[in-house]
Structures are given as structure tokens and as C-alpha cells.
Short mmCIF file of C-alpha atoms in Angstrom, two decimals:
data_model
loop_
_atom_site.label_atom_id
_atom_site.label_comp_id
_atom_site.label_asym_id
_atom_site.label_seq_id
_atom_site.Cartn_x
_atom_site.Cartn_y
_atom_site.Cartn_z
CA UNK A 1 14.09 -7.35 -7.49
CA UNK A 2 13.05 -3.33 -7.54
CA UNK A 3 9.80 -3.26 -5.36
CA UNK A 4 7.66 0.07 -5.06
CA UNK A 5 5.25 0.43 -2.35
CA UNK A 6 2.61 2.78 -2.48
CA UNK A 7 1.55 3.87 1.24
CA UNK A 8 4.86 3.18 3.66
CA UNK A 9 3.61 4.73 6.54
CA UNK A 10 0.17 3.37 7.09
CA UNK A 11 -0.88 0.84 9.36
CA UNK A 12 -0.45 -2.25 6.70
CA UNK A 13 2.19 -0.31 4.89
CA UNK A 14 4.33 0.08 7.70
CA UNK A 15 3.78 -3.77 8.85
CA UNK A 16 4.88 -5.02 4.86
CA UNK A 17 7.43 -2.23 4.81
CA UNK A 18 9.59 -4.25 7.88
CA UNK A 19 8.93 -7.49 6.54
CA UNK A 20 10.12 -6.58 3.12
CA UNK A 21 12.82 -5.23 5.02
CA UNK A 22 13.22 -8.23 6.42
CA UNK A 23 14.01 -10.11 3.47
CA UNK A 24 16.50 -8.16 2.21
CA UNK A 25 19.18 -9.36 4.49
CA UNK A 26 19.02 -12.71 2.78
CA UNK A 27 18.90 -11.43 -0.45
CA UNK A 28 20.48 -8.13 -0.84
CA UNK A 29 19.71 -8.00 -4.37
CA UNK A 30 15.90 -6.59 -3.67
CA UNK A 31 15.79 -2.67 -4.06
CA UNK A 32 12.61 -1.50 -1.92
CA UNK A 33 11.49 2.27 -2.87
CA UNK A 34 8.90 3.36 -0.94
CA UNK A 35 6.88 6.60 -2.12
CA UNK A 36 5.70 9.12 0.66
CA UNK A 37 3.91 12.65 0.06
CA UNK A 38 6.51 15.84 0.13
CA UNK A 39 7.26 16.46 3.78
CA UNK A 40 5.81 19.95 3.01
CA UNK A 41 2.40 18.95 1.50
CA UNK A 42 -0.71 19.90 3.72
CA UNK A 43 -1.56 16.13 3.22
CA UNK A 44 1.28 14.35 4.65
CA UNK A 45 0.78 12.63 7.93
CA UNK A 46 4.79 11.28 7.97
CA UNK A 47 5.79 12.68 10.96
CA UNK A 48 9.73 13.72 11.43
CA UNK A 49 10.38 10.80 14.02
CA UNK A 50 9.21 8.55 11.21
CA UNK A 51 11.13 10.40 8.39
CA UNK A 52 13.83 10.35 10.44
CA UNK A 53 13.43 6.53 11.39
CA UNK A 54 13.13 5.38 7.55
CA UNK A 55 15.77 7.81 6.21
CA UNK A 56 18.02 5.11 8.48
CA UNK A 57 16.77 2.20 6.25
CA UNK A 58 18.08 0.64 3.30
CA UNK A 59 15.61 2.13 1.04
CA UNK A 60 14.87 4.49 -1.15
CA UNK A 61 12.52 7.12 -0.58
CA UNK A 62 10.30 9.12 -3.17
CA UNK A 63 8.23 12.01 -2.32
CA UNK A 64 5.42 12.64 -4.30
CA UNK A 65 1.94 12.57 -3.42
CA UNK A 66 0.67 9.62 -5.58
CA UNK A 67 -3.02 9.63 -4.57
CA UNK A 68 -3.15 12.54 -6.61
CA UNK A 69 -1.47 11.83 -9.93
CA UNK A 70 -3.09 11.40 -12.76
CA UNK A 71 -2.84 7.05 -14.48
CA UNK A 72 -0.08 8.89 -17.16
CA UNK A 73 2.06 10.28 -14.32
CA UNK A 74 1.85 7.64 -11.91
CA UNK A 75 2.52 5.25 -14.78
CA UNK A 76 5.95 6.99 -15.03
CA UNK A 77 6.38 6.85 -11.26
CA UNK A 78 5.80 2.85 -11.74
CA UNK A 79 7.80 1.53 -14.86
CA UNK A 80 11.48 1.37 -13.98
CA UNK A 81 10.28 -0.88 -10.81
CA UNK A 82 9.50 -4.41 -11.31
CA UNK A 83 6.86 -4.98 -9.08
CA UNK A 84 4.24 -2.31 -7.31
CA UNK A 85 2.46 -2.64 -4.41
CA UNK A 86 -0.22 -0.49 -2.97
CA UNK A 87 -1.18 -0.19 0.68
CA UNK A 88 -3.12 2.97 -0.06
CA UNK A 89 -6.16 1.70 1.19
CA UNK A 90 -9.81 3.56 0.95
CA UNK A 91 -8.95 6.95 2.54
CA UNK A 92 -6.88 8.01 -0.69
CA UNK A 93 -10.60 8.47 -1.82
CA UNK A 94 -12.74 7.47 -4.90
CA UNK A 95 -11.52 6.65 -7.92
CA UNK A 96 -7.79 6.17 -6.24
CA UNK A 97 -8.02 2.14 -6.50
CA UNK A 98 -9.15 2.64 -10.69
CA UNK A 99 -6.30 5.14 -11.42
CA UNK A 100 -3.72 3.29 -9.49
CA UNK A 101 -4.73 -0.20 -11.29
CA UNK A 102 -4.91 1.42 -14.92
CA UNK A 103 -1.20 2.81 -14.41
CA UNK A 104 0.78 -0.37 -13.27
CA UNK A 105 -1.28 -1.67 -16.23
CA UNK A 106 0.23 0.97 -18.64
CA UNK A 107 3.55 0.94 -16.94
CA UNK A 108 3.42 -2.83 -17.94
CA UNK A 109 5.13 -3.60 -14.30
CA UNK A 110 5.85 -7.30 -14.14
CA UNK A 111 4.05 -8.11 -10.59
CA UNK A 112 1.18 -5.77 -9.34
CA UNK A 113 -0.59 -6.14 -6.06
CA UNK A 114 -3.65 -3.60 -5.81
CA UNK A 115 -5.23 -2.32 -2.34
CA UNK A 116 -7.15 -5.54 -2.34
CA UNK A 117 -6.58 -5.91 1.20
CA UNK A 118 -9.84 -6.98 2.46
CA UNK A 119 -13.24 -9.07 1.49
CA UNK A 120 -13.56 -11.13 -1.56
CA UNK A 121 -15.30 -8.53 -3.95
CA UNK A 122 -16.27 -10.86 -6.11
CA UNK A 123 -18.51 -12.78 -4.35
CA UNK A 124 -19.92 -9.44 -3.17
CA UNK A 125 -22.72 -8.32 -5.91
CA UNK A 126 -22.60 -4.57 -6.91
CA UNK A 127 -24.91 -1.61 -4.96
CA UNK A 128 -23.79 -3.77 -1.71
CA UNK A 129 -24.29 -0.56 0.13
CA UNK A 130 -20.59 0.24 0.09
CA UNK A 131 -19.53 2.33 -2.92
CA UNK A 132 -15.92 1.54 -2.55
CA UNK A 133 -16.94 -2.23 -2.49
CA UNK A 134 -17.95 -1.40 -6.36
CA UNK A 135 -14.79 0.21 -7.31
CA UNK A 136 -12.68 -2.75 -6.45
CA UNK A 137 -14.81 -4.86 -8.44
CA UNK A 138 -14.40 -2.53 -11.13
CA UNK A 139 -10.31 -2.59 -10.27
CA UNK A 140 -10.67 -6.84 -10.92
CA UNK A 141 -12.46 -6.83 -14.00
CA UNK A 142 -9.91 -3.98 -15.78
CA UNK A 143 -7.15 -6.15 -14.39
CA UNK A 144 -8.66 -9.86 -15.87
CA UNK A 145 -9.80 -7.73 -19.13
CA UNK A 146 -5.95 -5.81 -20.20
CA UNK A 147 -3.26 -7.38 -17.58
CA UNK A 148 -2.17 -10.67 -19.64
CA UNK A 149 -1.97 -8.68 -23.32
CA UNK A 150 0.10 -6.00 -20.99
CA UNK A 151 2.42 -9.03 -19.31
CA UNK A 152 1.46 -7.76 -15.46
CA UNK A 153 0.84 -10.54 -13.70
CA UNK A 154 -1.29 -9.09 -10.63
CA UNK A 155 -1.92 -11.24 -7.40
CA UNK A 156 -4.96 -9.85 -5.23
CA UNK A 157 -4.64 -10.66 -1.48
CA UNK A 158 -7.96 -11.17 0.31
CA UNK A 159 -7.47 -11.07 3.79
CA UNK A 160 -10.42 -10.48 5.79
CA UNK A 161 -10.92 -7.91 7.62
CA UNK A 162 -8.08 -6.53 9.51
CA UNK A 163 -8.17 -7.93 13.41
CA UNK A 164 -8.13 -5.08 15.12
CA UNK A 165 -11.19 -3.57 13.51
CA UNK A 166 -13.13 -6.33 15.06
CA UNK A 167 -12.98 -4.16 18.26
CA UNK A 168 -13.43 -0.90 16.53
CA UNK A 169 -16.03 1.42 18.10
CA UNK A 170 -16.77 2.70 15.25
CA UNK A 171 -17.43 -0.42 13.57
CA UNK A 172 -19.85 -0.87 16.27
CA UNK A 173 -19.41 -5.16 16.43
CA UNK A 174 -18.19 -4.54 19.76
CA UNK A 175 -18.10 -2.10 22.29
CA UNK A 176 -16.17 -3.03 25.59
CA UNK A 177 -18.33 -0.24 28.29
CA UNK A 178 -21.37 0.52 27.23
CA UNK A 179 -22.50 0.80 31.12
CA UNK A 180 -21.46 2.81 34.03
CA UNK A 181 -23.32 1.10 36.79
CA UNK A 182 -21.27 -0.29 39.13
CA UNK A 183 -23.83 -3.05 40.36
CA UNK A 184 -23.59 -4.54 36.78
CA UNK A 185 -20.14 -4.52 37.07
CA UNK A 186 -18.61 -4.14 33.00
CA UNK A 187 -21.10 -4.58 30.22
CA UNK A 188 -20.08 -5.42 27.04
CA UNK A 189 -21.71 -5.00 23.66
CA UNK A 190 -21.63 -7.58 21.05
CA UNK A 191 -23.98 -7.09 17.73
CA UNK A 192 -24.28 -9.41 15.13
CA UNK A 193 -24.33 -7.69 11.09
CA UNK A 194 -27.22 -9.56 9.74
CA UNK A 195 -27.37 -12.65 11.66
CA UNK A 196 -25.51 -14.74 14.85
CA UNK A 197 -24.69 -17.52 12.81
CA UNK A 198 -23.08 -15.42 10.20
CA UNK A 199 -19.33 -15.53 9.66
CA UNK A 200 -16.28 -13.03 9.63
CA UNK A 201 -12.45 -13.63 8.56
CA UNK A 202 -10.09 -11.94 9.90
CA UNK A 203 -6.46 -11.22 9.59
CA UNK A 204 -3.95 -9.30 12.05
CA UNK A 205 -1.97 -6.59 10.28
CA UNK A 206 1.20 -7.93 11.52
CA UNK A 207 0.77 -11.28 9.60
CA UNK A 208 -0.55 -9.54 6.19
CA UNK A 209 2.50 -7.61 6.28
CA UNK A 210 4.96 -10.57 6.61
CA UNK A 211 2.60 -12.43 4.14
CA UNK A 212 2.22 -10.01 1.36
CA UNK A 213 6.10 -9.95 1.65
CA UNK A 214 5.95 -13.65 1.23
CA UNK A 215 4.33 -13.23 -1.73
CA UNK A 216 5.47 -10.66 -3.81
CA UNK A 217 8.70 -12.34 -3.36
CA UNK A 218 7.39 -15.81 -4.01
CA UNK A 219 8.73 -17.37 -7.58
CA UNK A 220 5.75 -19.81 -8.06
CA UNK A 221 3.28 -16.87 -8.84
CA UNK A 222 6.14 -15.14 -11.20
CA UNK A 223 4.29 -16.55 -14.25
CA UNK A 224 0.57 -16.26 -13.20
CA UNK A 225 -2.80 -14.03 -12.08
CA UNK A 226 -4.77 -14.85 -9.24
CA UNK A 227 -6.59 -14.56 -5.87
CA UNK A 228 -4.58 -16.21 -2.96
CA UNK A 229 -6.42 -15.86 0.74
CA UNK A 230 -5.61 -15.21 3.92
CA UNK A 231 -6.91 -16.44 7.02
CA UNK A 232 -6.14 -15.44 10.73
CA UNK A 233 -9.40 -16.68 11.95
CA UNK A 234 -13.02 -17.28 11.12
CA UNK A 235 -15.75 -16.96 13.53
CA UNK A 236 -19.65 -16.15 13.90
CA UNK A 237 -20.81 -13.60 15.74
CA UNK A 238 -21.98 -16.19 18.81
CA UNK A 239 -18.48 -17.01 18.91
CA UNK A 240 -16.92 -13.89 19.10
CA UNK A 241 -19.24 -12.96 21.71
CA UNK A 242 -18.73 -16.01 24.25
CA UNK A 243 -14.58 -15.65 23.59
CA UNK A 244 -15.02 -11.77 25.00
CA UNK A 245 -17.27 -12.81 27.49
CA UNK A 246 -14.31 -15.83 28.68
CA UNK A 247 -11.38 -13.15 27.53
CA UNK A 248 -12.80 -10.53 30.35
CA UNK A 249 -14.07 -13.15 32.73
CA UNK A 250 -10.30 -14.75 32.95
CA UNK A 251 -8.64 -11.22 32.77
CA UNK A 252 -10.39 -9.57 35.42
CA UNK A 253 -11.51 -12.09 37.58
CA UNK A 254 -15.31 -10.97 37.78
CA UNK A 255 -18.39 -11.58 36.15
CA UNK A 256 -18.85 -9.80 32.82
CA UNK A 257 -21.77 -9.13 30.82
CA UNK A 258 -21.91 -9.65 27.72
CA UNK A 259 -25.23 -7.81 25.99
CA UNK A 260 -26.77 -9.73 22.77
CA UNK A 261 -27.86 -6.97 20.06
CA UNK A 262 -29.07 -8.40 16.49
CA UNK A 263 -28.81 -5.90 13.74
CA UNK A 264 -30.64 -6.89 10.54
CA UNK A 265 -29.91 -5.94 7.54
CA UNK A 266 -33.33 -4.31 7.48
CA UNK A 267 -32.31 -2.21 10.51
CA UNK A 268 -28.91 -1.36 8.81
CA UNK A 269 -30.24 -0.18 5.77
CA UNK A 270 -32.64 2.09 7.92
CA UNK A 271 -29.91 3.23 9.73
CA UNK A 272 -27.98 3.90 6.70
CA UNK A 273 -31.23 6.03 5.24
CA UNK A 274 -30.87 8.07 8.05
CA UNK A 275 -27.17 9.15 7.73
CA UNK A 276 -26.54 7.95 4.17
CA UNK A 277 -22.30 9.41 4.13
CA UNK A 278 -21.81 7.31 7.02
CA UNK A 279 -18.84 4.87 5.74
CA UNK A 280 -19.35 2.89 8.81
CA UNK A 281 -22.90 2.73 7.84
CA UNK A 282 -22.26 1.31 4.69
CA UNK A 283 -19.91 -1.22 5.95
CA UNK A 284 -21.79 -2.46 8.12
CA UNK A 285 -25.23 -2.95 5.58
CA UNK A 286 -22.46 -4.84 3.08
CA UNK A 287 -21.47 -7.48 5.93
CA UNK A 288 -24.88 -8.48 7.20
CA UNK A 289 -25.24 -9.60 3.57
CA UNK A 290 -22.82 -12.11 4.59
CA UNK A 291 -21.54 -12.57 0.74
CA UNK A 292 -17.63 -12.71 0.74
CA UNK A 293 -17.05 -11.74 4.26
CA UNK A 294 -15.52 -15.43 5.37
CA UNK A 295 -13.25 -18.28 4.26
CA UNK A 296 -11.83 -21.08 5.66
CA UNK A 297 -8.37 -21.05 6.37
CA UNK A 298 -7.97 -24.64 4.36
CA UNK A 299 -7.75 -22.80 1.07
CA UNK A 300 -5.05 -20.11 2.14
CA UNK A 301 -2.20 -19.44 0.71
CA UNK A 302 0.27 -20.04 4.46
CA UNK A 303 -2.13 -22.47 5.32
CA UNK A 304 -1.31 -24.50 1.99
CA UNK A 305 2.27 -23.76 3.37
CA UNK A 306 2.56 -24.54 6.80
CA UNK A 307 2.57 -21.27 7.96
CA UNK A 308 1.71 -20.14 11.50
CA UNK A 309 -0.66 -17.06 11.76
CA UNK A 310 -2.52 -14.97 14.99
CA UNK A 311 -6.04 -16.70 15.76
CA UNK A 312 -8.08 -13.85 17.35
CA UNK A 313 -7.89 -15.32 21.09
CA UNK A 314 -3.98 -14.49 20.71
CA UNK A 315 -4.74 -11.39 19.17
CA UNK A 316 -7.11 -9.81 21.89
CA UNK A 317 -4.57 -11.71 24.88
CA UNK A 318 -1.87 -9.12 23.20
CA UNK A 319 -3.72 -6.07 22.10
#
């Protein structure tokens, strides 16, 4: 009933913030504390509108910068709470996901969900290309190796990636002008990690929110350790490309080109050689491996429950 999440005011934090919120006013026995860095630290990005904004909830706020504790203070932060959650995701930087994971494991919290939010790590092998990729793997095997003889039962959401990143110009999957000619009218990019026929999942951020809340709160995984999955859509590269080419057709009422580009791994990894700190970079030489990037939604955990989620054509109509 005393929830702590790690990470309020973040994209997904913010999105399982309101749906935890959300439960509450059917069962006003759940205490939600949710930890933010001191209002004066040079790292806090909580702006006063949103201070001010979840100062109104019914919550309780701590202040403490928790990306920088050390596993023995951030174990004290966790133990009088019942279950943790983290939604600090990969900019808290290395070696965040390992401290965080070795505390709720000292703190002996009942119900632990890690910053999991993402691929399934284990089908990924190690030296994927992604560093971070390794420490979560690293964050699974402490939690299956002390979390039963400490009595935290720990439930790892894989989700996908989030929707939105699909469209990311950074990522680089898409990019929606890539000409200024007016006689082509809009060109679009769409590249494909690896391979066309290789697969991505996908989740929107609005639907891991309200299904991590789910879950946490969910009785039938009091008493056990797991993986549960979550699905918004899965799709190839070819298909993402003709539903942007039929998205911007229908919107705009004009012919839109859609421009084919194949990255291969081999290409990746040569791009990665050339800039090797590039995050994106290393992202993107992980995926074309197409190892753990994509599920089907049969085997997740709303799906197994009737519940409705955002495919991606509903995402992109409202984004």
C-alpha cells in the first residue's frame, strides 16, 4: 500500500505517476511518495509549474537526488515503503540501474520494479553494441541470484520501445522532410536497422503508465518474480514504411514519397567506429541484430486480460 517512485517527472514517470493517482480514489489506502531532486540542485529539471502542480496532489514528496546515492543510502530511502518503482531510465548514467537494484534488494522491499522499461535483455547477448544493454542484464541476473533469499519479489516490464521514439530524428528510423524541393512535393525517410523484414514492438507511454500501475497494484504477482510484456504494436520496417506513406497520403491529400534506405548492421557498426560515444549509434547497431527487439502481443500481460492498448496507426493519427 506505500509505493515509492523513483523519477516522477519524466516522460514515463509522469504518465505512471497519474495513473497511480488514479487508483487511489478507489482505494484510498495506497500512499504514493514520489522522490524528486532538491529544487535547488544544479541537476533538477522540476520546473516550479510542475512543483507547484504536484504539491496539489495527494502525495508525498521527497527531495533528494537519488541517482546519486550510494546502494546503503538509497537502501534507507527504500525500506519503510512497500513497493519501489523506478522510472529513472538511462540518462541517470552508468552504473545507476546496478546501484538502484542492489538497494531495494538490501532494503528487502516487498515488490520492486527496476528501469526495465524497454527490450527483452535477455534475449539480447552481451557486447550488443549498447553498454547500457549490458548493465540491465547484469541488473536481472543480481535480481534472480539474491531477490527470493531477500523476499523482494521484482516484476520486470518489457515494453518495447516507447512509440514515440519510432519517429525520433535522432533515432534516425524515420525522418518526415528530408527534401526541400517543391517538385517532389514531401519526402520521407524510412530506414530499416538490419533488415526490412525485421521486427519492432512498441508501446505508447501513456499505456505503460496506466499498465505498470496495473501491475504493481495487481495481487496475483504479490507472491512471485517474473517478466510480464507489453505490446502496443509490432511491425517490420516495410510496414511501418507503407502506414507513413498512407498516414501522409490521407492527411494531406497529395502524393508522398516515401524513400527506402537499408542500414546493415555492417554499415551501423561502421558508423558506430566512426563516432563510437554516439548513444544513438549504439542503439541503433543493437536493433539491427534483431534479438529481443519484438513480441507478439498474444503473450502480454493486458492482452492475457482483455485490455485495450494504442496500435501505432492511432498513435501517429494523435501525435
Amino acid at each position: 500500500t506505500s509505493i515509492l517512485l523513483l523519477g516522477a517527472t519524466g516522460e514515463l514517470g509522469s504518465s505512471v505517476l497519474d495513473s497511480l493517482l488514479a487508483q487511489t480514489d478507489s482505494n484510498p489506502a495506497i500512499s504514493i511518495t514520489a522522490v524528486l531532486r532538491p529544487p535547488s540542485s544544479t541537476n533538477s529539471t522540476t520546473s516550479t509549474t510542475t512543483l507547484r502542480k504536484l504539491r496539489s496532489l495527494p502525495l508525498h514528496l521527497h527531495h533528494v537526488d537519488a541517482a546519486a546515492l550510494p546502494p546503503a543510502a538509497l537502501a534507507s530511502l527504500f525500506g519503510p515503503y512497500d513497493a519501489v518503482i523506478s522510472c529513472l531510465g538511462f540518462s541517470a548514467g552508468p552504473g545507476t540501474q546496478l546501484r538502484i537494484a542492489q538497494a531495494a534488494l538490501d532494503a528487502r522491499v516487498r515488490r520492486f520494479l527496476p528501469w526495465q522499461f524497454g527490450v527483452d535483455y535477455d534475449a539480447i547477448p552481451a557486447g550488443s553494441g549498447q553498454e547500457l544493454f549490458d548493465e540491465q542484464r547484469a541488473v536481472r541476473a543480481l535480481l534472480r541470484r539474491e531477490a527470493e533469499g531477500k523476499g523482494v519479489r521484482w516484476t520486470i516490464v518489457s515494453t518495447g520501445i516507447f512509440m514515440g521514439f519510432v519517429f525520433e530524428e535522432a533515432f534516425g528510423v524515420s525522418s518526415t522532410d528530408v527534401s526541400d524541393d517543391p517538385a517532389r512535393g514531401k519526402v520521407i525517410a524510412v530506414r530499416a536497422l538490419g533488415a526490412w523484414h525485421h521486427g519492432l514492438t512498441a508501446t505508447s507511454v501513456e499505456d505503460i503508465g496506466r499498465l505498470t500501475a496495473s501491475i504493481i497494484l495487481d495481487t496475483s504477482l504479490n507472491h512471485q518474480s517474473g517478466i510480464v510484456y507489453l505490446c502496443g504494436e509490432t511491425f517490420t520496417y516495410s510496414q511501418l514504411a507503407d502506414l507513413i506513406r498512407a498516414k501522409f497520403e490521407s492527411s494531406e491529400k497529395k502524393k508522398v514519397e516515401v524513400k527506402r534506405e537499408l542500414w546493415t548492421r555492417d554499415f551501423l557498426r561502421e558508423e558506430l567506429g566512426r563516432s563510437p560515444e554516439d548513444v544513438m549509434r549504439k542503439y541503433r547497431v543493437a536493433f539491427a541484430a534483431n534479438r529481443g527487439v519484438s513480441w507478439e502481443k498474444e503473450r502480454t500481460y493486458h492482452a492475457q486480460r482483455s485490455i485495450g492498448v494504442m496500435g501505432l496507426e492511432e498513435w501517429m493519427k494523435k501525435n
